Coordinates of C-alpha atoms and ligand atoms in Angstrom, one line a residue:
X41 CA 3.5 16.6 -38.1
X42 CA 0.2 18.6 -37.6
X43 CA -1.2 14.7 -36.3
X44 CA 1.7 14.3 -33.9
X45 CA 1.1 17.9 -32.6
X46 CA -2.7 17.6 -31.8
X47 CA -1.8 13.8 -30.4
X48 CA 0.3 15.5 -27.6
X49 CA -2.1 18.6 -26.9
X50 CA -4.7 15.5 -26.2
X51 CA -2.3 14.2 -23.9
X52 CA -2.2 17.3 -22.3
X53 CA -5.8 18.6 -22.0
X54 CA -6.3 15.0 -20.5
X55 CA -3.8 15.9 -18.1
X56 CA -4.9 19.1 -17.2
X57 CA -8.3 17.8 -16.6
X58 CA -7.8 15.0 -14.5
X59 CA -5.0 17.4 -12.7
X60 CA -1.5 15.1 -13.1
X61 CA 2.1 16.9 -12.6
X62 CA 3.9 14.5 -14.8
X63 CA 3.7 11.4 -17.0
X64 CA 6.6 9.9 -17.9
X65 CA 6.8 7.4 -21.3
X66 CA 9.6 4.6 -20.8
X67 CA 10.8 2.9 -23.7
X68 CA 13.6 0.7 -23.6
X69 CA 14.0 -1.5 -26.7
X70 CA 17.0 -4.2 -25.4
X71 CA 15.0 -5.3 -22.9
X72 CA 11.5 -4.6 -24.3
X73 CA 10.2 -2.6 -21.6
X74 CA 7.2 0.0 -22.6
X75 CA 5.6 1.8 -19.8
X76 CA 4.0 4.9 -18.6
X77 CA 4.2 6.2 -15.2
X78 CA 1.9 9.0 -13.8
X79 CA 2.5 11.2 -11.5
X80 CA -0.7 13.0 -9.9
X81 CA -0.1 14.7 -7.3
X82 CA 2.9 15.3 -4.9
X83 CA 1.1 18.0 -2.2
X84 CA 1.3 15.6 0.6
X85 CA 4.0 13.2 -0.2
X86 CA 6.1 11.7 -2.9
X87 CA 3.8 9.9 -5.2
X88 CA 2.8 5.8 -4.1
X89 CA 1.1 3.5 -6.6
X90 CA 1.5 0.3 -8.1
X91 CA 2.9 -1.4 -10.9
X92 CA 0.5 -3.3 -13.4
X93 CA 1.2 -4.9 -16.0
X94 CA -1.3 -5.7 -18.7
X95 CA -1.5 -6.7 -22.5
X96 CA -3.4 -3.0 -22.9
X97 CA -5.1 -3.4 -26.8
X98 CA -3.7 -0.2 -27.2
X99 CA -1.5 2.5 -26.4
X100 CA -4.3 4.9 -25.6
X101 CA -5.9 2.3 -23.4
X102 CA -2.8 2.1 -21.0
X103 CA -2.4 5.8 -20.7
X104 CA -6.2 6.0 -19.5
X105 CA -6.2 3.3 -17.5
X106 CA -2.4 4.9 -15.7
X107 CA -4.2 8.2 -15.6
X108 CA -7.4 7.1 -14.2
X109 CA -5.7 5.0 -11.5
X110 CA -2.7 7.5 -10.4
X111 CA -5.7 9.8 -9.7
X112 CA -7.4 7.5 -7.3
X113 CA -4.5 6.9 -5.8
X114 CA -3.9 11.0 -4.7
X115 CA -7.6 10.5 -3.2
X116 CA -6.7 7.2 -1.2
X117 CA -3.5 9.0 0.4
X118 CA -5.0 11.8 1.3
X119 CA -8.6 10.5 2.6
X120 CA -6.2 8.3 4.5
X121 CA -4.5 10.2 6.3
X122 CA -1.4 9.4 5.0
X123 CA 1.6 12.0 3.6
X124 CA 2.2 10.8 0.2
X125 CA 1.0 11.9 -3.1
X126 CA -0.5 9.5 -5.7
X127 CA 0.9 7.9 -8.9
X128 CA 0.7 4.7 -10.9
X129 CA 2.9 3.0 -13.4
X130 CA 1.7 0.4 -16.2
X131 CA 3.8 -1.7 -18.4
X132 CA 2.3 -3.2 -21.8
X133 CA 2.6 -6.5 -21.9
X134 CA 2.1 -10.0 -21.1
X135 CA 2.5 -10.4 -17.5
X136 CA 3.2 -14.3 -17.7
X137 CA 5.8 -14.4 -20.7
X138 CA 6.8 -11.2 -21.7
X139 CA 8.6 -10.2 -18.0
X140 CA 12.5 -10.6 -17.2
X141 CA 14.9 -9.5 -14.7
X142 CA 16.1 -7.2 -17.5
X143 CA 12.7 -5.6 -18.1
X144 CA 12.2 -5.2 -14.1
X145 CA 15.4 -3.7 -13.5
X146 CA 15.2 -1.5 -16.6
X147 CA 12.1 -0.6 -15.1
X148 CA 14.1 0.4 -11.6
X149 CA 16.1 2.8 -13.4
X150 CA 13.5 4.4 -14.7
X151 CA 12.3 5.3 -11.6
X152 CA 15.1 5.9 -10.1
X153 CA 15.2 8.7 -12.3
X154 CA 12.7 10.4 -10.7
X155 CA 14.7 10.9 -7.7
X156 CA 12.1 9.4 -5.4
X157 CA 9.2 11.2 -6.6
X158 CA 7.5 8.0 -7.4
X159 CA 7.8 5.0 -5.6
X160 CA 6.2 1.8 -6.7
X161 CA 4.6 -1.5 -5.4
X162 CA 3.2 -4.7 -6.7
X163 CA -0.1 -4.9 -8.7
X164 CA -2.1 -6.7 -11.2
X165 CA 0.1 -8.4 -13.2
X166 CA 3.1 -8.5 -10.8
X167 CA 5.1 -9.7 -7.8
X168 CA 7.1 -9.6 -5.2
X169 CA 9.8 -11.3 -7.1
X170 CA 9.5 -8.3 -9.4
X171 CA 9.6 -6.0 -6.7
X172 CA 12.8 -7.4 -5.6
X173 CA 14.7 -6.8 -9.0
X174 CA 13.1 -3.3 -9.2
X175 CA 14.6 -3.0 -5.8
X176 CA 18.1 -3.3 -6.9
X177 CA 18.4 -0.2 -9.1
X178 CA 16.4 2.0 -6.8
X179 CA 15.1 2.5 -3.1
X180 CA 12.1 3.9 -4.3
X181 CA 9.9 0.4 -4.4
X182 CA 7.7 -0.6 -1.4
X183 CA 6.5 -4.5 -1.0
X184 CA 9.3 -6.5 -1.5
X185 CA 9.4 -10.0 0.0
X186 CA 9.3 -10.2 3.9
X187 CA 12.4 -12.2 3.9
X188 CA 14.5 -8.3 2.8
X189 CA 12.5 -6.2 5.1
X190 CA 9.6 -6.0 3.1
X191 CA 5.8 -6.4 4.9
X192 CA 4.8 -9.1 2.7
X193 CA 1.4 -9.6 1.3
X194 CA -1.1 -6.7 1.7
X195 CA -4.3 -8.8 1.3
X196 CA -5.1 -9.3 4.8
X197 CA -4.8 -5.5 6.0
X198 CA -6.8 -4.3 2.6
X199 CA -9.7 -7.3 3.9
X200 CA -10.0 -5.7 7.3
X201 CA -10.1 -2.2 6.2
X202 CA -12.9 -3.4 3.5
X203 CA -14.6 -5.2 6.9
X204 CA -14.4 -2.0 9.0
X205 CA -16.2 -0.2 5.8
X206 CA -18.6 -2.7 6.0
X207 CA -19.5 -2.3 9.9
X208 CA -19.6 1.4 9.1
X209 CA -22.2 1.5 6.8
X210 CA -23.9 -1.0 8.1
X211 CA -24.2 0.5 11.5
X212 CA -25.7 3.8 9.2
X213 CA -28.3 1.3 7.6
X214 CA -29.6 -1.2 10.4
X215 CA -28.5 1.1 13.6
X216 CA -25.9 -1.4 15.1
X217 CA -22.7 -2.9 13.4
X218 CA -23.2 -6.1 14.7
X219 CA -23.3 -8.4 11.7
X220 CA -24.3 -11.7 12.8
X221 CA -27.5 -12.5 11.0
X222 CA -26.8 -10.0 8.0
X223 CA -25.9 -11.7 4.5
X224 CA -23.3 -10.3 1.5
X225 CA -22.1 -11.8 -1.6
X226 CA -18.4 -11.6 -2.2
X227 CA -17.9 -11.3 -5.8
X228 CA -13.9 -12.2 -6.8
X229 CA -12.7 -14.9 -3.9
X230 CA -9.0 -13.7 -4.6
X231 CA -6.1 -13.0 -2.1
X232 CA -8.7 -10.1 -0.5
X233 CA -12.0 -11.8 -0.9
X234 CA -10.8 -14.9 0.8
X235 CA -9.8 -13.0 3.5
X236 CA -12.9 -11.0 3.6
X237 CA -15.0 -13.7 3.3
X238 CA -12.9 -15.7 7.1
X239 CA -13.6 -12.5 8.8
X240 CA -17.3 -12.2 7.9
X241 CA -18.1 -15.6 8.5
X242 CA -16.5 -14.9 11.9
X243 CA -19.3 -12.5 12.8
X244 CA -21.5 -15.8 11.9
X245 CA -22.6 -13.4 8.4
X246 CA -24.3 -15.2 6.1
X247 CA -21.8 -15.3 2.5
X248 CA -22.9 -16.0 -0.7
X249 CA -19.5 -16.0 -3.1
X250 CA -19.2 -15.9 -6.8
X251 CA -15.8 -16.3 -8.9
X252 CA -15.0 -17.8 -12.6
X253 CA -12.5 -19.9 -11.2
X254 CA -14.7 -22.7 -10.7
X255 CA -12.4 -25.0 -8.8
X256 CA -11.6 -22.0 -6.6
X257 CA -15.1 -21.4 -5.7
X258 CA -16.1 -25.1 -4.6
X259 CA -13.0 -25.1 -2.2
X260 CA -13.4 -21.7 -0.4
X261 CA -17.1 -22.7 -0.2
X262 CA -16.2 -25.8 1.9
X263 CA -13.6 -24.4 4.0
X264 CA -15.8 -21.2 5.2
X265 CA -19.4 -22.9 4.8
X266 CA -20.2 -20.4 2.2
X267 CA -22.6 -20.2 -0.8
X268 CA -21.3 -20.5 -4.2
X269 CA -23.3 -18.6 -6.6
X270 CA -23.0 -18.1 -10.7
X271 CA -21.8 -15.0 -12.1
X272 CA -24.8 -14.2 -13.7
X273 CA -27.0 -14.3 -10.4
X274 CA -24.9 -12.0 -8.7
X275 CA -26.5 -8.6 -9.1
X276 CA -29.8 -10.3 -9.0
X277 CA -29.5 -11.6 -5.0
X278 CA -31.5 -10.8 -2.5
X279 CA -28.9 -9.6 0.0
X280 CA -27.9 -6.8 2.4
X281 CA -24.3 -6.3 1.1
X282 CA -22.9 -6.3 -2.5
X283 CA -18.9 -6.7 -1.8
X284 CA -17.5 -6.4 -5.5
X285 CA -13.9 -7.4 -5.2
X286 CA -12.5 -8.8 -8.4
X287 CA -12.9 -5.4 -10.9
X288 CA -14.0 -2.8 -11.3
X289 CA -16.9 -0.7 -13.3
X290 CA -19.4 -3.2 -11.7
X291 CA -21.8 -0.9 -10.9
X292 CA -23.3 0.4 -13.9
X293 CA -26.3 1.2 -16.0
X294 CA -27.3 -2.5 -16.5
X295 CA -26.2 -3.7 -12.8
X296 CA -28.0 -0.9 -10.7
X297 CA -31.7 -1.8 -12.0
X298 CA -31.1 -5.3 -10.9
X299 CA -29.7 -4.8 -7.4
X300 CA -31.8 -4.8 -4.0
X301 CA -28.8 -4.5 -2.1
X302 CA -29.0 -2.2 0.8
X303 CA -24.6 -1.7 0.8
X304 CA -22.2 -1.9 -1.6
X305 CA -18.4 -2.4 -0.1
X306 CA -15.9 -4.0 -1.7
X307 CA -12.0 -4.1 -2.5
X308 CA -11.7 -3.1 -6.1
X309 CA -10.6 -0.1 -7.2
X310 CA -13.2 2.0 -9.4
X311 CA -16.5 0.4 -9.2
X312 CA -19.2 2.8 -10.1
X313 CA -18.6 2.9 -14.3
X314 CA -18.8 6.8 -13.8
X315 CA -18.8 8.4 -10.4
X316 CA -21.2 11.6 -11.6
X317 CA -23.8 9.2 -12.6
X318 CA -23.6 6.2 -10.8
X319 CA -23.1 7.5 -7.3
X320 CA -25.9 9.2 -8.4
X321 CA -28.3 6.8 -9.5
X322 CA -27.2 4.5 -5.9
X323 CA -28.1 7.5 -4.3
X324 CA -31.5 8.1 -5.7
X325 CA -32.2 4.0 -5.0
X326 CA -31.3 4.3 -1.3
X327 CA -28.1 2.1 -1.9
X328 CA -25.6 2.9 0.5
X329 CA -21.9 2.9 -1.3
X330 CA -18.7 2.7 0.5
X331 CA -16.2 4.7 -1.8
X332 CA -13.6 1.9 -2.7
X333 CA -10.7 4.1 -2.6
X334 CA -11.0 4.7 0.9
X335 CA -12.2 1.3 2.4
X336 CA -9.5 -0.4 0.6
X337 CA -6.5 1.7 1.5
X338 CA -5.3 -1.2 4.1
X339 CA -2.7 -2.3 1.2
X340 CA -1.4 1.4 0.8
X341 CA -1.0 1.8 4.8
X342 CA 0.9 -1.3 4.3
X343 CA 3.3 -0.1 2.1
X344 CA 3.6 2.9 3.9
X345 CA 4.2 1.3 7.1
X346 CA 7.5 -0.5 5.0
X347 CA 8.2 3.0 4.1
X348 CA 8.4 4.6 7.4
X349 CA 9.1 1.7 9.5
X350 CA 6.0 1.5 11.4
X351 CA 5.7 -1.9 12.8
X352 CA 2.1 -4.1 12.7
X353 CA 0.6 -2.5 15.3
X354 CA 0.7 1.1 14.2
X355 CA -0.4 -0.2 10.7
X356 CA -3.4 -2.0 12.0
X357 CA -4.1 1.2 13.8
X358 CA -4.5 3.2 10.7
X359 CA -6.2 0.5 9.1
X360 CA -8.5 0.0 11.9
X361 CA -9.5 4.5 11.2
X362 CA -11.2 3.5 8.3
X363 CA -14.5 2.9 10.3
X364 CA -14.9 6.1 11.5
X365 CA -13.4 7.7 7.8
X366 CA -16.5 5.9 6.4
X367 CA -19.0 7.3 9.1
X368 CA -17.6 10.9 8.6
X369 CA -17.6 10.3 4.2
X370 CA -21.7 9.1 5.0
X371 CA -22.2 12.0 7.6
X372 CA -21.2 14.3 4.9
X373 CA -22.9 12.6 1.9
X374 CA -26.3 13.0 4.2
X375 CA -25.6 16.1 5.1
X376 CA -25.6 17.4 2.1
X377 CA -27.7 15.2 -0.3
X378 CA -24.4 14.2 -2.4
X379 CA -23.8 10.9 -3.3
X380 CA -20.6 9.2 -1.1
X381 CA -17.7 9.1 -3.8
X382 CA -18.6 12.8 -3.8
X383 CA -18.3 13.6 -0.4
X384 CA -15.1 11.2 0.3
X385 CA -13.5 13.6 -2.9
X386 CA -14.4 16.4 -1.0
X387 CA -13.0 15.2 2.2
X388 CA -9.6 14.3 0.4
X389 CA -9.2 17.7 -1.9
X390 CA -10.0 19.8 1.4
X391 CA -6.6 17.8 3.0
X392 CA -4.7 18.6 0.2
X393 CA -5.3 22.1 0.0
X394 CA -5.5 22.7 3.6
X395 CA -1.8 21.1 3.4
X396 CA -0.7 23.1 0.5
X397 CA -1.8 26.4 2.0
X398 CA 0.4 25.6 5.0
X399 CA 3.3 24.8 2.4
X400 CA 3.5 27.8 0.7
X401 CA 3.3 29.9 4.1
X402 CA 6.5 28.8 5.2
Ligands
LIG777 P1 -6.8 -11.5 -7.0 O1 -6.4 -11.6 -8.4 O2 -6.1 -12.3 -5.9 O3 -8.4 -12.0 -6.9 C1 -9.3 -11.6 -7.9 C2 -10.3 -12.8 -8.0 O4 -11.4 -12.3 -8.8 C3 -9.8 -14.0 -8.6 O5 -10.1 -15.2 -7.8 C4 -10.5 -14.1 -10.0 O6 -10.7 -15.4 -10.4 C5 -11.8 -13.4 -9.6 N1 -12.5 -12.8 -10.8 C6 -11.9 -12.2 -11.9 N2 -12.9 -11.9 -12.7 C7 -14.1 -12.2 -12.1 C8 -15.5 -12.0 -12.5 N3 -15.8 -11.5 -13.6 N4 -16.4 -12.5 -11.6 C9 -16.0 -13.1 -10.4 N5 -14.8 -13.2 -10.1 C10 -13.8 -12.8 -10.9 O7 -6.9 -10.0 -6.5 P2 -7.0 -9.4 -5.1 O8 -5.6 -9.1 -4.7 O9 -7.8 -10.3 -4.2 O10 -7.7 -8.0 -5.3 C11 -9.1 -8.0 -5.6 C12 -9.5 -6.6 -6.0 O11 -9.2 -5.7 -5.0 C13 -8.7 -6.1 -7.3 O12 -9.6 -5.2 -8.0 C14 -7.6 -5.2 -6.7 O13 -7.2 -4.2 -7.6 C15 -8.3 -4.6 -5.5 N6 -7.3 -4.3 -4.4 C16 -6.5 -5.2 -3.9 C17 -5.6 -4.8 -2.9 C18 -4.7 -5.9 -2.2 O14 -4.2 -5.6 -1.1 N7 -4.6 -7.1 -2.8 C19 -5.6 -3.5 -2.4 C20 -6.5 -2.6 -3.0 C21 -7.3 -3.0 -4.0

């Protein structure tokens, strides 16, 4: 009893110190389903955040990794601009043999449950398809198939946000954000990194790329006239632009002393290790670091445009404010001698209690 008791208070300090509302445990035993849905915060919106599903080791290690992610997901939303609150959901399990319509739809209950305070999309570990049967227990799922309303595959609009962040901070480093003649390596040549990669060499950039699918590296080298690089020479390149976008925690106590990057900008979510220290350390080394959260909120604005009905043009217009987000997130970082991750937080907690004020005075 006594270890039961203290099990749940940690559960609940944790959530009190990263600041959640709600988690919620599902466990449903005919269809196998185990997952853990987080709610953050709801200030601005109904909470919007993915699905993952992942063979966690343990139990503990999906509830961090729920809780760490739902967070960054209140910070996204609000740095964005957008009204909706952040929140994740995780399942534990095998993503290629563990899944069925069952499980899914199981799933969809579960969050219908929650009334529409959580709606969900597709992440690591699932799909569209999945999406689809989530979709027919509730309303609250966003990125189903284009072919039922849906606005497809986010990739592209999370590439040209992660661009824009690019031209920001390189326009804060070499005065112009013109990028012909500069060079980046593209680490994780996925669904975004392609993407990234087409636009960059567009701009005549030079791109060095670096993946561990092998056989995926040789062909996106020929069809963009890139460089292929090994894994282990990535932090080690003498580059202008770092663009980590396979996972995160890549910048860390053994990366930074190897890097003579001047910009790091990339798609994955959570890059700096720990964003006290290693925003600090970039800071001290003059490496300019575009918070992730905010330079690759093109796949949220996606779903939100499903959500609201904006067409392509209105999301490519939100996309397209990133730019001058990452100019105001530097202007403050200089300003005031705080690392970047620090001042985009600042910028997003100030929306959300600016909003909150107005909330409770009506
Ligand atoms: P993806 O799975 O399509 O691509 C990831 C690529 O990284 C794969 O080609 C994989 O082989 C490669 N990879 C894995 N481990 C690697 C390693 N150690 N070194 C080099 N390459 C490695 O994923 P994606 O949709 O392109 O997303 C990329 C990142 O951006 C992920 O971290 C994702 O969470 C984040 N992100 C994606 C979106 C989106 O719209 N897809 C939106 C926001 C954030």
């Amino acid at each position: 009893m006594s270890g039961n008791s203290s099990a749940v208070t940690s559960i609940l300090d944790q959530l009190s110190a990263l600041g959640h509302k709600k988690v919620v445990f599902c466990n449903d035993p005919d269809t196998g389903l185990k997952a853990i849905i987080a709610i953050h915060d709801t200030t601005l919106g109904p909470a919007l955040g993915g699905t993952r599903m992942l063979s966690y080791a343990t139990e503990t290690e999906a509830l961090e990794d729920v809780l760490r992610l739902s967070r960054s997901m209140t910070y996204k939303a609000a740095i964005t601009g957008l009204n909706l609150g952040g929140g994740k959901a995780v399942i534990i399990g095998d993503s290629r043999k563990g899944k069925s319509e069952a499980m899914m739809r199981s799933f969809g209950r579960f969050i219908q449950n929650l009334n529409g305070e959580f709606i969900t999309a597709e992440d690591v570990g699932t799909t569209t398809k999945d999406m689809e049967y989530i979709r027919m227990e509730t309303k609250y799922v966003t990125g189903v198939p284009e072919s039922i309303g849906g606005m497809g595959d986010p990739s592209p609009t999370t590439a040209k946000g992660v661009f824009l962040g690019i031209k920001a901070c390189v326009k804060e480093v070499f005065g112009t954000d013109m990028l012909a003649g500069r060079s980046v390596v593209v680490q994780g040549i996925g669904n975004v990194g392609e993407q990234l990669v087409e636009l960059l060499r567009n701009e005549n950039v030079e791109v060095f790329i670096s993946d561990i699918n092998e056989e995926r590296l040789h062909h996106i080298a020929r069809k963009y006239k890139a460089k292929p690089v090994e894994a282990n020479k990535v932090f080690g390149l003498d580059v202008d632009i770092y663009a980590p976008c396979a996972l995160g925690a890549t910048v860390n106590d053994v990366t930074i002393p190897r890097m003579k990057f001047a910009i790091i900008a990339g798609s994955a979510n959570n890059q700096l290790a720990d964003e006290h220290v290693h925003g600090k350390l970039l800071l001290e080394k003059n490496i300019l670091f575009a918070p992730d959260y905010l330079i690759n909120a093109g796949g949220l604005i996606n779903c939100y445009s499903e959500l609201t009905g904006f067409g392509r043009k209105r999301t490519m217009q939100l996309t397209e404010n990133i730019y001058q987000a990452t100019r105001n997130v530097i202007k403050l970082s200089k300003a005031e001698n705080i690392p970047t991750i620090l001042a985009a937080n600042r910028i997003a907690e100030q929306r959300i209690i600016d909003i909150k004020k107005i909330k409770s005075s009506f």
